[in-house]
């Protein structure tokens, strides 16, 4: 019998937790910046342009209209961490983004002829003895396009867990360039069932149903240090107390779809500047950035002295980073502060080196007001626990992995 040692502080411990090593990689956006191709990419992947260009690719009843605002939450242009999983019997290996901002699990199908599928691992259903055909079509919108495919069921392996009869999507159409540049094959959603399309049961719900974890929660420890081989860990079934300092503070969810909580305010240098009467925020492992309402992000960028680009981003000279203010998110009456080194991203194009401000404008409305998103920039500073049993998120200051 294994013993769980609970110790205070950043010390190693022995645990029976299911761990998935995470790998850091350059985001799609970073690759485009380096090649000076971001402008051309956006020209062809604006929603109305994408819809006009690729409508003929999608069978009825799927529409390539721009869609509702909520569909834009699914956007992997800035994803920076992936882990390894396998599907089928015998196992077929894939790299996936573990995304708390969506709930479906999908990988490319061997029947997909899109360029994006040709350069990634593809699932061969005819080689799996445990595969069951689902028979439903599915379609997922994301910020720079859309993919479509068919559903199936098969055995999914994550770490030492085998999830029998897991619903998943086999993408057959991935038009455009977005996923051609991706260093991951698919996406494994960790959101609530209400977000899932095609009546799919999300992966973590199956894990709980099959009693594969001791506790109904999972946690992320992310590392942004590109000089380190350690990218981070996704831990299923418990908490590694060696990966954070102090106490975990718990915040109840306000909605059970995205991992959505209340944000008290956003402070700049200790002064509340945004979301002064509280607003809503989701914690999203599928993006590296932090997003907020356009008017407020524009005001923040002007305060920082950042220069807007044609692509909706803001940049500045990296020599100015040390003089930028601290930005604090007050959640559950506690302050979670990011230094400028945490909220800026060093980028390099063929012409120059610059620093990208990790705040992006995105207008998303909810019944409780505008919505912010806290991505990996935030999660790499704070060990983050997603507790399904109690419908809450836990936050604590991260420790470095020993």
CSV table of C-alpha atoms in Angstrom, one decimal, residues 30-398:
chain,number,residue,atom,x,y,z
A,30,UNK,CA,5.1,32.3,-32.3
A,31,UNK,CA,6.0,30.2,-35.3
A,32,UNK,CA,4.1,32.7,-37.6
A,33,UNK,CA,5.9,35.6,-35.9
A,34,UNK,CA,9.3,34.0,-36.5
A,35,UNK,CA,8.5,33.5,-40.2
A,36,UNK,CA,7.0,36.9,-40.7
A,37,UNK,CA,3.8,35.1,-41.9
A,38,UNK,CA,1.3,36.2,-39.2
A,39,UNK,CA,-0.2,39.0,-41.4
A,40,UNK,CA,-0.8,36.6,-44.3
A,41,UNK,CA,-2.3,34.0,-42.0
A,42,UNK,CA,-4.8,36.5,-40.4
A,43,UNK,CA,-5.7,37.7,-43.9
A,44,UNK,CA,-7.0,34.2,-44.8
A,45,UNK,CA,-8.3,33.1,-41.4
A,46,UNK,CA,-10.6,35.9,-40.4
A,47,UNK,CA,-14.0,34.2,-39.7
A,48,UNK,CA,-15.8,35.7,-42.7
A,49,UNK,CA,-12.9,35.0,-45.1
A,50,UNK,CA,-12.4,31.4,-43.8
A,51,UNK,CA,-16.2,30.8,-44.1
A,52,UNK,CA,-16.2,32.0,-47.7
A,53,UNK,CA,-13.2,30.0,-48.7
A,54,UNK,CA,-14.0,26.7,-47.1
A,55,UNK,CA,-17.8,26.4,-47.1
A,56,UNK,CA,-17.7,23.8,-49.8
A,57,UNK,CA,-15.6,21.5,-47.6
A,58,UNK,CA,-18.3,21.0,-44.9
A,59,UNK,CA,-21.3,18.8,-45.4
A,60,UNK,CA,-24.7,19.9,-44.3
A,61,UNK,CA,-26.0,20.7,-41.7
A,62,UNK,CA,-22.7,22.5,-40.7
A,63,UNK,CA,-22.5,26.2,-41.3
A,64,UNK,CA,-19.3,28.2,-41.5
A,65,UNK,CA,-20.9,31.4,-40.4
A,66,UNK,CA,-18.8,33.4,-38.0
A,67,UNK,CA,-20.8,31.8,-35.1
A,68,UNK,CA,-21.6,33.0,-31.6
A,69,UNK,CA,-19.1,34.7,-29.4
A,70,UNK,CA,-18.7,31.7,-27.2
A,71,UNK,CA,-17.2,29.7,-30.0
A,72,UNK,CA,-14.2,31.9,-30.1
A,73,UNK,CA,-13.2,30.7,-26.7
A,74,UNK,CA,-11.8,27.6,-28.4
A,75,UNK,CA,-8.6,28.9,-30.0
A,76,UNK,CA,-5.3,27.0,-30.0
A,77,UNK,CA,-3.2,29.7,-31.6
A,78,UNK,CA,-1.5,30.4,-28.3
A,79,UNK,CA,-1.5,26.9,-26.8
A,80,UNK,CA,2.0,26.0,-25.4
A,81,UNK,CA,1.8,22.7,-23.5
A,82,UNK,CA,1.0,19.2,-24.6
A,83,UNK,CA,1.1,15.7,-23.2
A,84,UNK,CA,1.1,12.1,-24.5
A,85,UNK,CA,-1.9,9.8,-24.6
A,86,UNK,CA,-2.8,6.7,-26.6
A,87,UNK,CA,-6.0,5.4,-28.1
A,88,UNK,CA,-7.1,1.9,-29.2
A,89,UNK,CA,-5.9,-1.7,-28.9
A,90,UNK,CA,-3.0,-1.9,-29.5
A,91,UNK,CA,-2.3,1.7,-28.4
A,92,UNK,CA,-1.8,4.4,-31.0
A,93,UNK,CA,0.1,7.4,-29.6
A,94,UNK,CA,-0.9,11.1,-29.8
A,95,UNK,CA,0.2,14.4,-28.4
A,96,UNK,CA,-2.8,16.5,-27.1
A,97,UNK,CA,-3.4,19.8,-25.5
A,98,UNK,CA,-5.2,19.3,-22.2
A,99,UNK,CA,-7.8,22.0,-22.4
A,100,UNK,CA,-10.0,23.2,-19.5
A,101,UNK,CA,-11.7,25.6,-21.9
A,102,UNK,CA,-13.4,22.8,-23.9
A,103,UNK,CA,-15.0,19.4,-23.2
A,104,UNK,CA,-14.5,17.2,-26.3
A,105,UNK,CA,-11.6,14.9,-27.0
A,106,UNK,CA,-10.5,14.6,-30.7
A,107,UNK,CA,-7.6,13.4,-32.8
A,108,UNK,CA,-7.1,13.3,-36.6
A,109,UNK,CA,-8.6,10.4,-38.5
A,110,UNK,CA,-6.7,8.2,-41.0
A,111,UNK,CA,-9.5,9.2,-43.4
A,112,UNK,CA,-8.7,12.9,-43.2
A,113,UNK,CA,-7.0,14.3,-46.3
A,114,UNK,CA,-6.5,17.9,-45.0
A,115,UNK,CA,-2.9,19.1,-45.0
A,116,UNK,CA,-3.1,19.4,-41.2
A,117,UNK,CA,-3.9,15.7,-40.8
A,118,UNK,CA,-1.1,14.7,-43.2
A,119,UNK,CA,1.6,16.1,-41.0
A,120,UNK,CA,0.3,14.7,-37.7
A,121,UNK,CA,-0.4,11.3,-36.2
A,122,UNK,CA,-3.8,9.9,-37.4
A,123,UNK,CA,-6.0,7.4,-35.7
A,124,UNK,CA,-6.5,4.1,-37.6
A,125,UNK,CA,-9.8,2.7,-36.4
A,126,UNK,CA,-9.5,-0.4,-38.5
A,127,UNK,CA,-6.3,-1.4,-36.5
A,128,UNK,CA,-8.0,-1.2,-33.1
A,129,UNK,CA,-9.7,-4.3,-31.7
A,130,UNK,CA,-11.6,-2.2,-29.1
A,131,UNK,CA,-12.9,0.5,-31.4
A,132,UNK,CA,-16.7,1.2,-31.6
A,133,UNK,CA,-18.2,3.3,-34.4
A,134,UNK,CA,-20.2,6.2,-32.9
A,135,UNK,CA,-22.0,7.2,-36.1
A,136,UNK,CA,-22.5,10.9,-35.2
A,137,UNK,CA,-21.1,13.9,-37.0
A,138,UNK,CA,-19.5,16.6,-35.0
A,139,UNK,CA,-18.1,20.1,-35.7
A,140,UNK,CA,-16.1,22.4,-33.5
A,141,UNK,CA,-15.6,26.1,-34.1
A,142,UNK,CA,-12.4,27.8,-33.0
A,143,UNK,CA,-11.0,31.3,-33.3
A,144,UNK,CA,-9.4,30.8,-36.7
A,145,UNK,CA,-11.7,28.3,-38.3
A,146,UNK,CA,-13.5,25.0,-37.8
A,147,UNK,CA,-13.0,21.3,-37.9
A,148,UNK,CA,-15.5,18.4,-38.5
A,149,UNK,CA,-15.5,14.7,-38.2
A,150,UNK,CA,-17.2,11.6,-36.9
A,151,UNK,CA,-17.5,10.1,-33.4
A,152,UNK,CA,-16.3,6.8,-32.0
A,153,UNK,CA,-15.5,5.0,-28.7
A,154,UNK,CA,-12.3,3.3,-27.7
A,155,UNK,CA,-9.9,2.7,-24.9
A,156,UNK,CA,-8.0,5.8,-23.9
A,157,UNK,CA,-4.8,5.5,-21.9
A,158,UNK,CA,-3.5,8.5,-19.9
A,159,UNK,CA,-0.5,7.8,-17.7
A,160,UNK,CA,-1.4,4.4,-16.0
A,161,UNK,CA,-5.1,4.8,-16.4
A,162,UNK,CA,-7.1,2.9,-19.0
A,163,UNK,CA,-10.5,4.5,-19.7
A,164,UNK,CA,-12.7,2.0,-21.5
A,165,UNK,CA,-15.3,3.1,-24.0
A,166,UNK,CA,-14.2,6.7,-24.1
A,167,UNK,CA,-16.2,9.0,-26.5
A,168,UNK,CA,-13.9,10.9,-28.9
A,169,UNK,CA,-14.0,12.6,-32.3
A,170,UNK,CA,-12.0,11.6,-35.4
A,171,UNK,CA,-11.5,14.8,-37.3
A,172,UNK,CA,-11.9,14.3,-41.1
A,173,UNK,CA,-11.7,18.0,-42.1
A,174,UNK,CA,-9.2,20.5,-40.8
A,175,UNK,CA,-9.1,23.1,-43.5
A,176,UNK,CA,-6.8,26.1,-43.3
A,177,UNK,CA,-3.3,26.5,-41.9
A,178,UNK,CA,-4.0,26.6,-38.1
A,179,UNK,CA,-3.3,23.0,-37.3
A,180,UNK,CA,-0.7,22.5,-40.0
A,181,UNK,CA,1.7,24.5,-37.8
A,182,UNK,CA,0.6,22.9,-34.5
A,183,UNK,CA,3.1,20.7,-32.6
A,184,UNK,CA,0.2,18.7,-31.1
A,185,UNK,CA,-2.1,16.2,-32.8
A,186,UNK,CA,-5.4,16.8,-31.0
A,187,UNK,CA,-7.2,18.3,-28.0
A,188,UNK,CA,-8.4,16.6,-24.8
A,189,UNK,CA,-11.1,18.8,-23.2
A,190,UNK,CA,-11.4,18.9,-19.4
A,191,UNK,CA,-14.4,21.2,-19.1
A,192,UNK,CA,-17.9,20.3,-17.9
A,193,UNK,CA,-20.3,18.1,-19.9
A,194,UNK,CA,-22.5,21.0,-20.9
A,195,UNK,CA,-19.8,22.2,-23.3
A,196,UNK,CA,-19.5,18.9,-25.1
A,197,UNK,CA,-20.8,18.5,-28.7
A,198,UNK,CA,-22.3,15.4,-30.2
A,199,UNK,CA,-23.5,14.2,-26.7
A,200,UNK,CA,-20.0,13.1,-25.9
A,201,UNK,CA,-19.1,12.2,-22.3
A,202,UNK,CA,-15.9,14.1,-21.4
A,203,UNK,CA,-12.8,12.2,-20.4
A,204,UNK,CA,-12.7,13.2,-16.8
A,205,UNK,CA,-16.4,12.2,-16.3
A,206,UNK,CA,-15.5,8.7,-17.6
A,207,UNK,CA,-12.5,8.6,-15.3
A,208,UNK,CA,-14.7,9.4,-12.3
A,209,UNK,CA,-17.4,7.0,-13.5
A,210,UNK,CA,-14.9,4.1,-13.8
A,211,UNK,CA,-13.4,5.0,-10.3
A,212,UNK,CA,-9.9,5.4,-11.7
A,213,UNK,CA,-8.9,8.2,-9.3
A,214,UNK,CA,-9.2,8.6,-5.5
A,215,UNK,CA,-10.3,12.2,-5.6
A,216,UNK,CA,-12.5,13.8,-8.2
A,217,UNK,CA,-10.0,16.5,-9.1
A,218,UNK,CA,-6.9,17.3,-11.3
A,219,UNK,CA,-4.2,19.9,-11.0
A,220,UNK,CA,-1.7,21.7,-13.3
A,221,UNK,CA,1.8,22.7,-12.5
A,222,UNK,CA,3.2,24.7,-15.5
A,223,UNK,CA,6.8,25.9,-16.0
A,224,UNK,CA,7.5,28.8,-18.4
A,225,UNK,CA,11.3,28.5,-18.1
A,226,UNK,CA,12.4,27.6,-21.7
A,227,UNK,CA,15.9,26.7,-20.5
A,228,UNK,CA,14.4,23.8,-18.5
A,229,UNK,CA,13.5,20.5,-19.9
A,230,UNK,CA,10.6,20.2,-17.4
A,231,UNK,CA,7.5,21.7,-19.0
A,232,UNK,CA,5.1,20.9,-16.2
A,233,UNK,CA,2.7,18.2,-15.0
A,234,UNK,CA,-1.0,17.4,-15.2
A,235,UNK,CA,-1.9,15.4,-12.1
A,236,UNK,CA,-5.1,13.4,-12.0
A,237,UNK,CA,-6.7,12.3,-8.7
A,238,UNK,CA,-5.0,14.5,-6.2
A,239,UNK,CA,-2.7,17.3,-5.2
A,240,UNK,CA,1.1,17.3,-5.1
A,241,UNK,CA,1.9,19.4,-2.0
A,242,UNK,CA,5.5,19.7,-3.0
A,243,UNK,CA,4.6,21.9,-6.0
A,244,UNK,CA,3.2,24.9,-4.2
A,245,UNK,CA,3.9,27.2,-1.2
A,246,UNK,CA,1.6,28.1,1.6
A,247,UNK,CA,-2.1,27.1,1.5
A,248,UNK,CA,-4.4,26.4,-1.4
A,249,UNK,CA,-7.3,28.9,-1.4
A,250,UNK,CA,-10.6,27.7,-2.9
A,251,UNK,CA,-12.9,29.7,-5.1
A,252,UNK,CA,-16.4,28.3,-5.8
A,253,UNK,CA,-17.6,28.1,-9.5
A,254,UNK,CA,-20.3,30.5,-10.6
A,255,UNK,CA,-21.1,28.4,-13.7
A,256,UNK,CA,-20.5,24.7,-14.5
A,257,UNK,CA,-19.5,24.7,-18.2
A,258,UNK,CA,-16.2,26.5,-18.4
A,259,UNK,CA,-14.2,26.6,-15.1
A,260,UNK,CA,-15.8,30.0,-14.3
A,261,UNK,CA,-15.3,32.0,-11.1
A,262,UNK,CA,-15.8,35.5,-9.8
A,263,UNK,CA,-13.1,38.1,-10.3
A,264,UNK,CA,-13.3,40.9,-7.7
A,265,UNK,CA,-11.1,43.4,-9.6
A,266,UNK,CA,-7.9,43.9,-11.6
A,267,UNK,CA,-5.3,46.1,-10.0
A,268,UNK,CA,-2.4,47.9,-11.7
A,269,UNK,CA,0.4,48.8,-9.2
A,270,UNK,CA,-2.0,48.2,-6.4
A,271,UNK,CA,-4.9,50.4,-7.7
A,272,UNK,CA,-8.1,48.8,-8.9
A,273,UNK,CA,-8.4,49.9,-12.6
A,274,UNK,CA,-10.7,47.2,-14.2
A,275,UNK,CA,-13.6,45.0,-13.2
A,276,UNK,CA,-14.1,47.3,-10.3
A,277,UNK,CA,-17.6,46.0,-9.5
A,278,UNK,CA,-16.5,42.4,-10.0
A,279,UNK,CA,-16.9,40.3,-13.2
A,280,UNK,CA,-16.5,36.7,-14.4
A,281,UNK,CA,-13.3,34.9,-15.3
A,282,UNK,CA,-12.5,31.4,-16.6
A,283,UNK,CA,-9.3,29.5,-16.0
A,284,UNK,CA,-8.2,28.0,-19.3
A,285,UNK,CA,-5.2,25.7,-19.8
A,286,UNK,CA,-5.7,25.8,-23.6
A,287,UNK,CA,-4.3,29.3,-24.1
A,288,UNK,CA,-1.1,31.0,-23.0
A,289,UNK,CA,-2.7,34.5,-22.8
A,290,UNK,CA,-4.9,36.5,-20.5
A,291,UNK,CA,-7.9,38.1,-22.3
A,292,UNK,CA,-10.3,40.8,-21.2
A,293,UNK,CA,-12.9,43.2,-22.7
A,294,UNK,CA,-11.5,45.3,-25.6
A,295,UNK,CA,-12.0,48.7,-24.1
A,296,UNK,CA,-10.3,47.7,-20.8
A,297,UNK,CA,-7.4,45.9,-22.5
A,298,UNK,CA,-6.9,48.9,-24.8
A,299,UNK,CA,-6.7,51.2,-21.8
A,300,UNK,CA,-4.3,48.8,-20.0
A,301,UNK,CA,-2.0,48.6,-23.1
A,302,UNK,CA,-2.0,52.4,-23.4
A,303,UNK,CA,-1.1,52.6,-19.7
A,304,UNK,CA,1.8,50.2,-20.3
A,305,UNK,CA,3.0,52.2,-23.4
A,306,UNK,CA,2.6,49.2,-25.7
A,307,UNK,CA,2.3,49.5,-29.5
A,308,UNK,CA,-0.7,47.9,-31.2
A,309,UNK,CA,0.0,45.6,-34.2
A,310,UNK,CA,-2.2,44.9,-37.2
A,311,UNK,CA,-3.0,41.5,-35.6
A,312,UNK,CA,-4.7,42.7,-32.4
A,313,UNK,CA,-1.6,42.3,-30.3
A,314,UNK,CA,0.5,44.8,-28.4
A,315,UNK,CA,4.3,44.8,-28.3
A,316,UNK,CA,7.1,46.9,-26.8
A,317,UNK,CA,10.9,47.0,-26.6
A,318,UNK,CA,12.1,44.2,-24.2
A,319,UNK,CA,14.4,46.7,-22.5
A,320,UNK,CA,11.3,48.3,-21.0
A,321,UNK,CA,9.9,45.2,-19.3
A,322,UNK,CA,11.6,45.8,-16.0
A,323,UNK,CA,9.9,49.2,-15.6
A,324,UNK,CA,6.4,47.9,-16.2
A,325,UNK,CA,3.9,47.7,-13.3
A,326,UNK,CA,2.7,44.6,-11.4
A,327,UNK,CA,-0.8,43.5,-12.4
A,328,UNK,CA,-3.0,41.9,-9.7
A,329,UNK,CA,-6.1,39.8,-10.0
A,330,UNK,CA,-8.2,39.8,-6.8
A,331,UNK,CA,-10.1,36.6,-6.5
A,332,UNK,CA,-12.0,35.5,-3.4
A,333,UNK,CA,-10.6,38.6,-1.7
A,334,UNK,CA,-7.0,37.5,-2.2
A,335,UNK,CA,-4.5,39.0,-4.5
A,336,UNK,CA,-2.7,37.0,-7.2
A,337,UNK,CA,0.0,39.2,-8.6
A,338,UNK,CA,1.9,38.9,-11.9
A,339,UNK,CA,5.2,40.7,-12.4
A,340,UNK,CA,6.0,42.1,-15.9
A,341,UNK,CA,8.4,39.1,-16.5
A,342,UNK,CA,5.4,36.8,-16.1
A,343,UNK,CA,3.0,38.7,-18.3
A,344,UNK,CA,5.3,39.4,-21.2
A,345,UNK,CA,6.5,36.9,-23.9
A,346,UNK,CA,9.8,37.4,-25.7
A,347,UNK,CA,9.3,36.9,-29.4
A,348,UNK,CA,11.6,37.1,-32.4
A,349,UNK,CA,10.8,37.7,-36.1
A,350,UNK,CA,13.2,37.7,-39.0
A,351,UNK,CA,13.5,41.5,-38.6
A,352,UNK,CA,13.6,42.2,-34.9
A,353,UNK,CA,13.2,41.0,-31.3
A,354,UNK,CA,10.4,42.3,-29.2
A,355,UNK,CA,8.2,41.5,-26.2
A,356,UNK,CA,4.6,40.7,-26.6
A,357,UNK,CA,2.3,41.8,-23.8
A,358,UNK,CA,0.3,38.7,-22.7
A,359,UNK,CA,-3.0,40.5,-22.5
A,360,UNK,CA,-5.4,40.2,-25.5
A,361,UNK,CA,-8.7,42.0,-26.2
A,362,UNK,CA,-11.8,39.8,-26.6
A,363,UNK,CA,-15.4,40.8,-25.9
A,364,UNK,CA,-17.3,37.9,-24.3
A,365,UNK,CA,-20.6,38.6,-22.6
A,366,UNK,CA,-22.3,36.5,-19.9
A,367,UNK,CA,-25.5,37.1,-17.9
A,368,UNK,CA,-23.2,38.3,-15.1
A,369,UNK,CA,-21.2,40.7,-17.3
A,370,UNK,CA,-18.0,40.7,-19.3
A,371,UNK,CA,-15.8,37.6,-19.2
A,372,UNK,CA,-12.0,37.5,-18.6
A,373,UNK,CA,-9.8,34.5,-19.3
A,374,UNK,CA,-6.7,33.5,-17.3
A,375,UNK,CA,-4.4,31.3,-19.4
A,376,UNK,CA,-1.0,29.7,-18.9
A,377,UNK,CA,0.7,33.0,-18.1
A,378,UNK,CA,-1.4,33.0,-14.9
A,379,UNK,CA,-1.4,29.2,-14.3
A,380,UNK,CA,2.4,29.1,-14.6
A,381,UNK,CA,2.6,31.4,-11.5
A,382,UNK,CA,-0.1,29.6,-9.5
A,383,UNK,CA,-0.5,25.9,-9.0
A,384,UNK,CA,-4.1,25.3,-10.1
A,385,UNK,CA,-6.5,22.6,-8.9
A,386,UNK,CA,-9.8,21.8,-10.7
A,387,UNK,CA,-12.1,20.1,-8.2
A,388,UNK,CA,-15.2,18.5,-9.8
A,389,UNK,CA,-16.5,17.0,-6.6
A,390,UNK,CA,-16.9,20.4,-4.9
A,391,UNK,CA,-17.2,22.5,-8.1
A,392,UNK,CA,-14.4,24.8,-7.2
A,393,UNK,CA,-10.9,26.0,-8.2
A,394,UNK,CA,-7.9,26.0,-5.9
A,395,UNK,CA,-5.0,28.4,-6.3
A,396,UNK,CA,-1.6,28.5,-4.6
A,397,UNK,CA,1.8,30.0,-5.4
A,398,UNK,CA,3.8,27.5,-7.5
